[in-house]
Coordinates of C-alpha atoms in Angstrom, one line a residue:
G790 CA 0.0 0.0 0.0
C791 CA 2.9 2.4 0.6
W792 CA 4.8 1.6 -2.6
V793 CA 3.0 4.3 -4.6
M794 CA 4.2 7.0 -2.1
L795 CA 7.7 5.6 -1.9
I796 CA 8.1 5.5 -5.7
Q797 CA 7.2 9.3 -5.7
L798 CA 9.9 10.2 -3.1
P799 CA 12.8 10.4 -5.7
I800 CA 10.6 12.9 -7.7
F801 CA 10.0 15.0 -4.6
I802 CA 13.7 15.0 -3.7
A803 CA 14.7 16.0 -7.2
L804 CA 12.2 18.8 -7.4
Y805 CA 13.3 20.0 -3.9
R806 CA 16.9 20.1 -5.0
A807 CA 16.1 21.8 -8.3
I808 CA 14.2 24.6 -6.5
L809 CA 17.0 25.1 -3.9
V810 CA 19.7 25.5 -6.5
D811 CA 17.7 27.7 -8.9
V812 CA 19.2 31.2 -8.7
E813 CA 16.2 32.9 -10.2
L814 CA 13.9 31.7 -7.5
R815 CA 16.1 33.0 -4.6
Q816 CA 14.4 36.0 -2.9
A817 CA 11.7 35.9 -5.6
P818 CA 8.3 36.7 -4.0
L819 CA 5.0 35.2 -5.1
F820 CA 3.2 38.6 -4.6
T821 CA 5.3 41.5 -3.5
E822 CA 8.3 41.9 -1.2
S823 CA 6.2 43.9 1.3
I824 CA 4.1 40.8 2.1
R825 CA 5.9 38.2 4.2
F826 CA 3.7 35.4 3.0
C827 CA 5.7 33.6 0.2
S828 CA 8.2 36.4 0.0
N829 CA 10.9 33.9 -1.0
L830 CA 9.9 30.9 -3.1
V831 CA 13.0 29.0 -2.0
A832 CA 12.0 29.2 1.7
P833 CA 8.9 28.2 3.5
D834 CA 5.9 30.5 3.0
M835 CA 5.9 31.8 6.7
F836 CA 2.1 32.4 6.9
F837 CA 2.2 33.7 10.5
Y838 CA 4.5 33.7 13.5
W839 CA 3.3 31.1 16.0
S840 CA 6.1 30.7 18.5
D841 CA 4.1 32.5 21.1
Y842 CA 1.2 29.9 20.8
V843 CA 3.0 26.6 20.5
W844 CA 5.5 24.6 22.6
T845 CA 9.2 25.4 22.3
T846 CA 9.8 21.9 21.2
I847 CA 7.7 22.5 18.1
S848 CA 8.9 26.0 17.2
C849 CA 12.6 25.6 18.1
G850 CA 13.1 21.9 18.1
Y851 CA 15.1 19.8 15.6
G852 CA 14.0 16.8 13.5
M853 CA 10.7 16.0 12.0
F854 CA 8.6 17.5 14.8
G855 CA 10.6 20.8 15.0
L856 CA 8.3 22.7 12.7
G857 CA 9.9 26.1 13.1
P858 CA 8.8 29.5 14.4
Y859 CA 6.3 30.1 11.5
F860 CA 3.2 28.3 10.5
N861 CA 3.4 27.4 6.9
L862 CA 0.0 27.3 5.1
L863 CA 1.0 25.8 1.7
P864 CA 2.2 22.4 3.0
V865 CA -1.1 22.0 4.8
L866 CA -3.0 22.8 1.6
T867 CA -0.8 20.5 -0.4
I868 CA -1.5 17.5 1.9
A869 CA -5.2 18.3 2.0
I870 CA -5.3 18.3 -1.8
F871 CA -3.4 15.1 -1.9
I872 CA -5.9 13.4 0.5
I873 CA -8.8 14.7 -1.6
Q874 CA -7.1 13.5 -4.8
Q875 CA -6.5 10.1 -3.2
K876 CA -10.1 9.8 -2.1
I877 CA -11.4 10.7 -5.5
M878 CA -9.1 8.7 -7.7
M879 CA -8.6 5.5 -5.7
P880 CA -11.2 2.8 -6.4
P881 CA -13.5 1.7 -3.5
A882 CA -12.2 -1.0 -1.2
L883 CA -13.8 -4.3 -2.0
D884 CA -12.1 -6.4 0.7
D885 CA -10.2 -6.0 4.0
Q886 CA -6.8 -6.0 2.4
A887 CA -7.8 -3.0 0.2
R888 CA -9.2 -1.2 3.2
M889 CA -6.0 -1.7 5.1
Q890 CA -3.9 -0.4 2.2
Q891 CA -6.1 2.7 2.0
N892 CA -5.8 3.3 5.7
M893 CA -2.0 3.0 5.3
M894 CA -2.0 5.5 2.5
K895 CA -3.9 8.0 4.8
F896 CA -1.3 7.5 7.5
M897 CA 1.5 8.1 5.0
M898 CA -0.2 11.3 4.0
V899 CA -0.1 12.6 7.6
F900 CA 3.5 11.5 7.9
M901 CA 4.3 13.4 4.7
G902 CA 2.7 16.5 6.2
F903 CA 5.4 16.7 8.8
L904 CA 8.1 16.1 6.1
F905 CA 6.6 18.8 3.8
F906 CA 6.1 21.4 6.5
K907 CA 9.5 23.2 5.9
V908 CA 9.9 22.6 2.2
P909 CA 10.2 25.6 -0.2
S910 CA 6.9 27.3 -1.0
G911 CA 7.7 27.1 -4.7
L912 CA 7.6 23.3 -4.4
C913 CA 4.3 23.4 -2.6
L914 CA 2.9 25.7 -5.3
Y915 CA 4.0 23.2 -8.0
F916 CA 2.3 20.3 -6.3
I917 CA -0.9 22.3 -5.6
M918 CA -1.3 23.4 -9.2
S919 CA -0.4 20.0 -10.7
S920 CA -2.9 18.2 -8.3
L921 CA -5.7 20.7 -9.0
W922 CA -5.0 20.3 -12.7
G923 CA -5.3 16.5 -12.3
L924 CA -8.6 16.9 -10.4
L925 CA -10.1 19.2 -13.0
E926 CA -8.9 17.0 -15.8
R927 CA -10.6 14.0 -14.2
K928 CA -13.8 16.1 -13.6
F929 CA -14.3 17.3 -17.1
M930 CA -12.5 14.9 -19.4
P931 CA -14.4 11.8 -20.5
K932 CA -13.6 8.8 -18.4
A933 CA -13.1 5.2 -19.4
D934 CA -15.0 2.5 -17.6
N935 CA -13.0 0.6 -15.0
F936 CA -13.7 -3.1 -14.8
E937 CA -12.4 -6.4 -13.3
L938 CA -12.3 -9.8 -14.9
S939 CA -13.3 -13.0 -13.2
E940 CA -11.2 -16.2 -13.5
E941 CA -13.2 -17.3 -16.5
G942 CA -12.3 -14.0 -18.2
V943 CA -15.8 -12.6 -18.1
I944 CA -16.5 -9.1 -16.8
D945 CA -18.3 -9.5 -13.5
M946 CA -17.8 -6.2 -11.8
R947 CA -17.1 -2.6 -12.7
V948 CA -16.3 0.4 -10.6
Q949 CA -17.4 3.9 -11.4
N950 CA -17.7 7.0 -9.4
G951 CA -16.9 5.2 -6.1
K952 CA -19.6 2.5 -6.6
A953 CA -19.2 -1.1 -7.5
Y954 CA -21.5 -2.6 -10.1
S955 CA -22.1 -6.3 -10.6
N956 CA -24.4 -5.9 -13.6
V957 CA -22.7 -4.7 -16.7
E958 CA -25.9 -3.5 -18.3
T959 CA -26.6 -1.1 -15.4
L960 CA -23.2 0.6 -15.8
K961 CA -23.8 3.7 -17.9
K962 CA -22.6 7.2 -17.8
E963 CA -25.3 9.1 -16.0
G964 CA -24.9 12.5 -17.4
F965 CA -27.6 15.2 -17.6
F966 CA -29.2 13.7 -20.8
A967 CA -29.0 10.2 -19.4
R968 CA -30.8 11.2 -16.2
L969 CA -33.4 13.2 -18.3
S970 CA -34.0 10.1 -20.5
K971 CA -34.4 7.9 -17.4
K972 CA -36.9 10.3 -15.9
M973 CA -38.9 10.4 -19.2
E974 CA -38.9 6.6 -19.3
E975 CA -40.2 6.4 -15.8
F976 CA -42.9 9.0 -16.5
Q977 CA -44.0 7.1 -19.6
K978 CA -44.1 3.8 -17.7
A979 CA -46.2 5.5 -15.0
V980 CA -48.6 6.8 -17.6
E981 CA -48.9 3.4 -19.3
E982 CA -49.6 1.8 -15.9
R983 CA -52.3 4.4 -15.1
D984 CA -54.0 3.9 -18.5
A985 CA -53.9 0.1 -18.0
Q986 CA -55.5 0.4 -14.6
R987 CA -58.2 2.8 -15.9
E988 CA -59.0 0.3 -18.7
R989 CA -59.3 -2.5 -16.2
Q990 CA -61.7 -0.4 -14.1
M991 CA -63.8 0.4 -17.2
R992 CA -64.0 -3.3 -18.0
E993 CA -65.1 -4.2 -14.5
E994 CA -67.8 -1.5 -14.7
R995 CA -69.1 -2.9 -18.0
K996 CA -69.3 -6.4 -16.5
L997 CA -71.2 -5.0 -13.5
K998 CA -73.6 -3.2 -15.8
K999 CA -74.2 -6.4 -17.8
R1000 CA -74.9 -8.4 -14.7
G1001 CA -77.4 -5.7 -13.5
R1002 CA -79.4 -6.0 -16.7

């Protein structure tokens, strides 16, 4: 379950080193130099000074839990977007092993939050924009149906939009026109049932009239 995150670590390290050695990003602000937030894309974003509100071990300590004297907003946003992206893109857990792997991935995301807290703000901006682009692309681009094969090689299950389907015929893209067509079919079926019931009532009334004569 953690291999996906571990495979991405070399990419994170390479981007981290690339931003640190880039001369053009040094002292380059995101907005203006008068604003402390993201005033240096090679350094953490320094959203606000929080040493007066947290323990000294956190603000002045060393290691993973020594987060520094400033609260950095962009790493928190990065991890939050990663969690949302993971929740949207990962297929639903169909067994206990898949659930355990997804829980492990969530734990790794929290662990990465501590590692990301003091990275350069430019790196966080890169991951935020790339993740948002991936989410928008998944939202608006046409999606291919996901499916699984049984041992006989027959499609017996498909997964779409976080739901598992065992009947292939019921798996359709439920867009606006599909929902509208479905509503029209339901309405037409209800009208036909009402007409059939009215016709049965009229037949019963005719039979009663004949018996009365």
